[in-house]
Amino acid sequence: MGTIRPNFFSGKLLTAEDLKLEQDYFLDKIRLHNRCLHGYGVVCGLGIAVGDGASPVVEIEPGCAIDGFGNLIEVTETVEARLNPRVEQNGYYILLGYKECPSDEVPALLEPSQSGSEATQPSRIKETFEIYFEEHNPVAKRERQAVQKTCGEPRPLAIGRLRRVRKGWVLDRRFVRPRCK
């Protein structure tokens, strides 16, 4: 076994597959480095503030984290997400997940067998994140999952927990968020 990367030489015809293999090789090495040397969790920042009310706005400050797959999740500016709780629910985990968004559509050459209108393909992939709320922590030890099972899987990272009190919602200070080594 082992990893495969392209071997370039003068006169080689470069294909999209070759270039994608090159990118995948280095992305996989970076993710492996992050997982094995740093683990998963918050690297820095990502402070959380909770607004008032039955459906509060949660503010997350800039910072970065590494998910269980080794993806670097970077939050470059303060972002907001609104919690829309169910009446019977008394707690929610604040999850931060890695997300890739294709962008910048450009015309693509069609294969000779294809005909019709001009096709387009995204020319860029934006690495970003999404914030959402779940009742259960997807990587909690109490769910009988070994911490090692989380490594290598693209799971969201729990960065905080909200709990309901009489006046609304507060950040649960008992929640210990995972931190990178």
GROMACS .gro file of N, CA and C in nm, residues 79-149:
model
  213
   79VAL      N    1  -1.931   3.600   1.334
   79VAL     CA    2  -2.050   3.555   1.260
   79VAL      C    3  -2.163   3.531   1.359
   80GLU      N    4  -2.285   3.537   1.306
   80GLU     CA    5  -2.403   3.517   1.388
   80GLU      C    6  -2.486   3.401   1.334
   81ALA      N    7  -2.549   3.330   1.425
   81ALA     CA    8  -2.644   3.224   1.389
   81ALA      C    9  -2.759   3.231   1.488
   82ARG      N   10  -2.880   3.214   1.439
   82ARG     CA   11  -2.998   3.222   1.526
   82ARG      C   12  -3.043   3.082   1.565
   83LEU      N   13  -3.065   3.063   1.694
   83LEU     CA   14  -3.116   2.938   1.746
   83LEU      C   15  -3.269   2.941   1.737
   84ASN      N   16  -3.326   2.840   1.674
   84ASN     CA   17  -3.471   2.825   1.668
   84ASN      C   18  -3.508   2.698   1.744
   85PRO      N   19  -3.517   2.710   1.877
   85PRO     CA   20  -3.533   2.590   1.959
   85PRO      C   21  -3.674   2.532   1.954
   86ARG      N   22  -3.680   2.402   1.979
   86ARG     CA   23  -3.809   2.337   2.000
   86ARG      C   24  -3.847   2.361   2.145
   87VAL      N   25  -3.974   2.367   2.170
   87VAL     CA   26  -4.024   2.402   2.303
   87VAL      C   27  -3.974   2.304   2.409
   88GLU      N   28  -3.973   2.175   2.378
   88GLU     CA   29  -3.938   2.075   2.479
   88GLU      C   30  -3.788   2.058   2.500
   89GLN      N   31  -3.708   2.117   2.416
   89GLN     CA   32  -3.563   2.097   2.425
   89GLN      C   33  -3.499   2.196   2.522
   90ASN      N   34  -3.411   2.145   2.609
   90ASN     CA   35  -3.347   2.231   2.709
   90ASN      C   36  -3.200   2.258   2.684
   91GLY      N   37  -3.142   2.198   2.579
   91GLY     CA   38  -3.001   2.220   2.551
   91GLY      C   39  -2.967   2.190   2.406
   92TYR      N   40  -2.872   2.265   2.355
   92TYR     CA   41  -2.823   2.245   2.218
   92TYR      C   42  -2.673   2.262   2.214
   93TYR      N   43  -2.607   2.180   2.134
   93TYR     CA   44  -2.466   2.196   2.107
   93TYR      C   45  -2.449   2.290   1.989
   94ILE      N   46  -2.349   2.376   1.997
   94ILE     CA   47  -2.315   2.466   1.887
   94ILE      C   48  -2.207   2.394   1.807
   95LEU      N   49  -2.237   2.362   1.683
   95LEU     CA   50  -2.146   2.284   1.599
   95LEU      C   51  -2.088   2.370   1.487
   96LEU      N   52  -1.962   2.347   1.460
   96LEU     CA   53  -1.890   2.415   1.353
   96LEU      C   54  -1.842   2.307   1.257
   97GLY      N   55  -1.883   2.317   1.131
   97GLY     CA   56  -1.847   2.215   1.033
   97GLY      C   57  -1.775   2.274   0.913
   98TYR      N   58  -1.680   2.198   0.861
   98TYR     CA   59  -1.607   2.236   0.740
   98TYR      C   60  -1.699   2.222   0.620
   99LYS      N   61  -1.686   2.312   0.523
   99LYS     CA   62  -1.771   2.307   0.405
   99LYS      C   63  -1.694   2.359   0.284
  100GLU      N   64  -1.709   2.292   0.172
  100GLU     CA   65  -1.650   2.338   0.046
  100GLU      C   66  -1.763   2.384  -0.045
  101CYS      N   67  -1.746   2.502  -0.105
  101CYS     CA   68  -1.846   2.560  -0.194
  101CYS      C   69  -1.785   2.588  -0.331
  102PRO      N   70  -1.827   2.514  -0.433
  102PRO     CA   71  -1.779   2.545  -0.569
  102PRO      C   72  -1.827   2.685  -0.609
  103SER      N   73  -1.741   2.758  -0.682
  103SER     CA   74  -1.778   2.893  -0.724
  103SER      C   75  -1.710   2.929  -0.856
  104ASP      N   76  -1.742   3.046  -0.905
  104ASP     CA   77  -1.683   3.104  -1.026
  104ASP      C   78  -1.697   3.011  -1.147
  105GLU      N   79  -1.822   2.996  -1.192
  105GLU     CA   80  -1.849   2.913  -1.309
  105GLU      C   81  -1.782   2.972  -1.433
  106VAL      N   82  -1.720   2.886  -1.512
  106VAL     CA   83  -1.657   2.926  -1.638
  106VAL      C   84  -1.699   2.827  -1.746
  107PRO      N   85  -1.693   2.868  -1.871
  107PRO     CA   86  -1.726   2.775  -1.979
  107PRO      C   87  -1.631   2.655  -1.979
  108ALA      N   88  -1.685   2.539  -2.007
  108ALA     CA   89  -1.605   2.417  -2.013
  108ALA      C   90  -1.616   2.360  -2.153
  109LEU      N   91  -1.505   2.310  -2.204
  109LEU     CA   92  -1.508   2.247  -2.335
  109LEU      C   93  -1.586   2.118  -2.326
  110LEU      N   94  -1.668   2.095  -2.426
  110LEU     CA   95  -1.748   1.973  -2.428
  110LEU      C   96  -1.670   1.859  -2.492
  111GLU      N   97  -1.700   1.740  -2.449
  111GLU     CA   98  -1.644   1.622  -2.513
  111GLU      C   99  -1.704   1.612  -2.652
  112PRO      N  100  -1.633   1.551  -2.748
  112PRO     CA  101  -1.687   1.538  -2.884
  112PRO      C  102  -1.823   1.468  -2.889
  113SER      N  103  -1.849   1.379  -2.796
  113SER     CA  104  -1.977   1.307  -2.796
  113SER      C  105  -2.092   1.392  -2.742
  114GLN      N  106  -2.059   1.504  -2.676
  114GLN     CA  107  -2.163   1.590  -2.621
  114GLN      C  108  -2.199   1.698  -2.721
  115SER      N  109  -2.323   1.736  -2.721
  115SER     CA  110  -2.365   1.844  -2.809
  115SER      C  111  -2.466   1.929  -2.734
  116GLY      N  112  -2.502   2.041  -2.793
  116GLY     CA  113  -2.602   2.126  -2.730
  116GLY      C  114  -2.541   2.253  -2.674
  117SER      N  115  -2.602   2.304  -2.570
  117SER     CA  116  -2.560   2.432  -2.515
  117SER      C  117  -2.424   2.421  -2.447
  118GLU      N  118  -2.364   2.536  -2.425
  118GLU     CA  119  -2.232   2.543  -2.362
  118GLU      C  120  -2.240   2.501  -2.216
  119ALA      N  121  -2.150   2.414  -2.174
  119ALA     CA  122  -2.147   2.368  -2.035
  119ALA      C  123  -2.054   2.458  -1.954
  120THR      N  124  -2.080   2.465  -1.823
  120THR     CA  125  -1.992   2.540  -1.734
  120THR      C  126  -1.951   2.450  -1.618
  121GLN      N  127  -1.838   2.485  -1.558
  121GLN     CA  128  -1.786   2.414  -1.442
  121GLN      C  129  -1.734   2.519  -1.343
  122PRO      N  130  -1.741   2.490  -1.213
  122PRO     CA  131  -1.683   2.584  -1.118
  122PRO      C  132  -1.530   2.584  -1.130
  123SER      N  133  -1.471   2.704  -1.130
  123SER     CA  134  -1.325   2.713  -1.144
  123SER      C  135  -1.254   2.728  -1.009
  124ARG      N  136  -1.330   2.745  -0.902
  124ARG     CA  137  -1.273   2.762  -0.769
  124ARG      C  138  -1.355   2.681  -0.668
  125ILE      N  139  -1.291   2.649  -0.557
  125ILE     CA  140  -1.361   2.587  -0.444
  125ILE      C  141  -1.328   2.670  -0.321
  126LYS      N  142  -1.430   2.729  -0.263
  126LYS     CA  143  -1.412   2.811  -0.144
  126LYS      C  144  -1.424   2.722  -0.021
  127GLU      N  145  -1.322   2.726   0.064
  127GLU     CA  146  -1.326   2.653   0.190
  127GLU      C  147  -1.389   2.744   0.294
  128THR      N  148  -1.499   2.700   0.350
  128THR     CA  149  -1.571   2.783   0.446
  128THR      C  150  -1.622   2.693   0.558
  129PHE      N  151  -1.726   2.734   0.625
  129PHE     CA  152  -1.778   2.659   0.739
  129PHE      C  153  -1.928   2.680   0.748
  130GLU      N  154  -1.991   2.598   0.828
  130GLU     CA  155  -2.131   2.620   0.860
  130GLU      C  156  -2.150   2.601   1.010
  131ILE      N  157  -2.246   2.674   1.064
  131ILE     CA  158  -2.277   2.667   1.206
  131ILE      C  159  -2.418   2.612   1.218
  132TYR      N  160  -2.435   2.515   1.305
  132TYR     CA  161  -2.569   2.465   1.330
  132TYR      C  162  -2.579   2.413   1.472
  133PHE      N  163  -2.700   2.380   1.510
  133PHE     CA  164  -2.730   2.341   1.647
  133PHE      C  165  -2.790   2.201   1.647
  134GLU      N  166  -2.742   2.117   1.738
  134GLU     CA  167  -2.792   1.980   1.751
  134GLU      C  168  -2.818   1.950   1.898
  135GLU      N  169  -2.911   1.858   1.921
  135GLU     CA  170  -2.942   1.817   2.058
  135GLU      C  171  -2.831   1.732   2.118
  136HIS      N  172  -2.761   1.657   2.034
  136HIS     CA  173  -2.657   1.565   2.081
  136HIS      C  174  -2.523   1.602   2.020
  137ASN      N  175  -2.419   1.583   2.097
  137ASN     CA  176  -2.283   1.606   2.049
  137ASN      C  177  -2.243   1.486   1.963
  138PRO      N  178  -2.212   1.506   1.836
  138PRO     CA  179  -2.182   1.392   1.748
  138PRO      C  180  -2.053   1.318   1.783
  139VAL      N  181  -1.968   1.375   1.867
  139VAL     CA  182  -1.843   1.307   1.903
  139VAL      C  183  -1.830   1.285   2.054
  140ALA      N  184  -1.944   1.280   2.123
  140ALA     CA  185  -1.939   1.265   2.269
  140ALA      C  186  -1.895   1.125   2.309
  141LYS      N  187  -1.812   1.117   2.411
  141LYS     CA  188  -1.765   0.988   2.463
  141LYS      C  189  -1.881   0.907   2.520
  142ARG      N  190  -1.978   0.977   2.577
  142ARG     CA  191  -2.086   0.904   2.642
  142ARG      C  192  -2.173   0.829   2.542
  143GLU      N  193  -2.157   0.858   2.414
  143GLU     CA  194  -2.230   0.784   2.311
  143GLU      C  195  -2.154   0.658   2.271
  144ARG      N  196  -2.059   0.618   2.356
  144ARG     CA  197  -1.981   0.495   2.341
  144ARG      C  198  -1.898   0.493   2.214
  145GLN      N  199  -1.851   0.608   2.175
  145GLN     CA  200  -1.760   0.617   2.061
  145GLN      C  201  -1.623   0.651   2.116
  146ALA      N  202  -1.527   0.573   2.076
  146ALA     CA  203  -1.390   0.603   2.118
  146ALA      C  204  -1.346   0.732   2.050
  147VAL      N  205  -1.262   0.807   2.118
  147VAL     CA  206  -1.211   0.932   2.061
  147VAL      C  207  -1.140   0.904   1.929
  148GLN      N  208  -1.069   0.791   1.920
  148GLN     CA  209  -0.997   0.758   1.798
  148GLN      C  210  -1.091   0.740   1.681
  149LYS      N  211  -1.214   0.696   1.704
  149LYS     CA  212  -1.309   0.676   1.595
  149LYS      C  213  -1.342   0.809   1.528
   0.00000   0.00000   0.00000
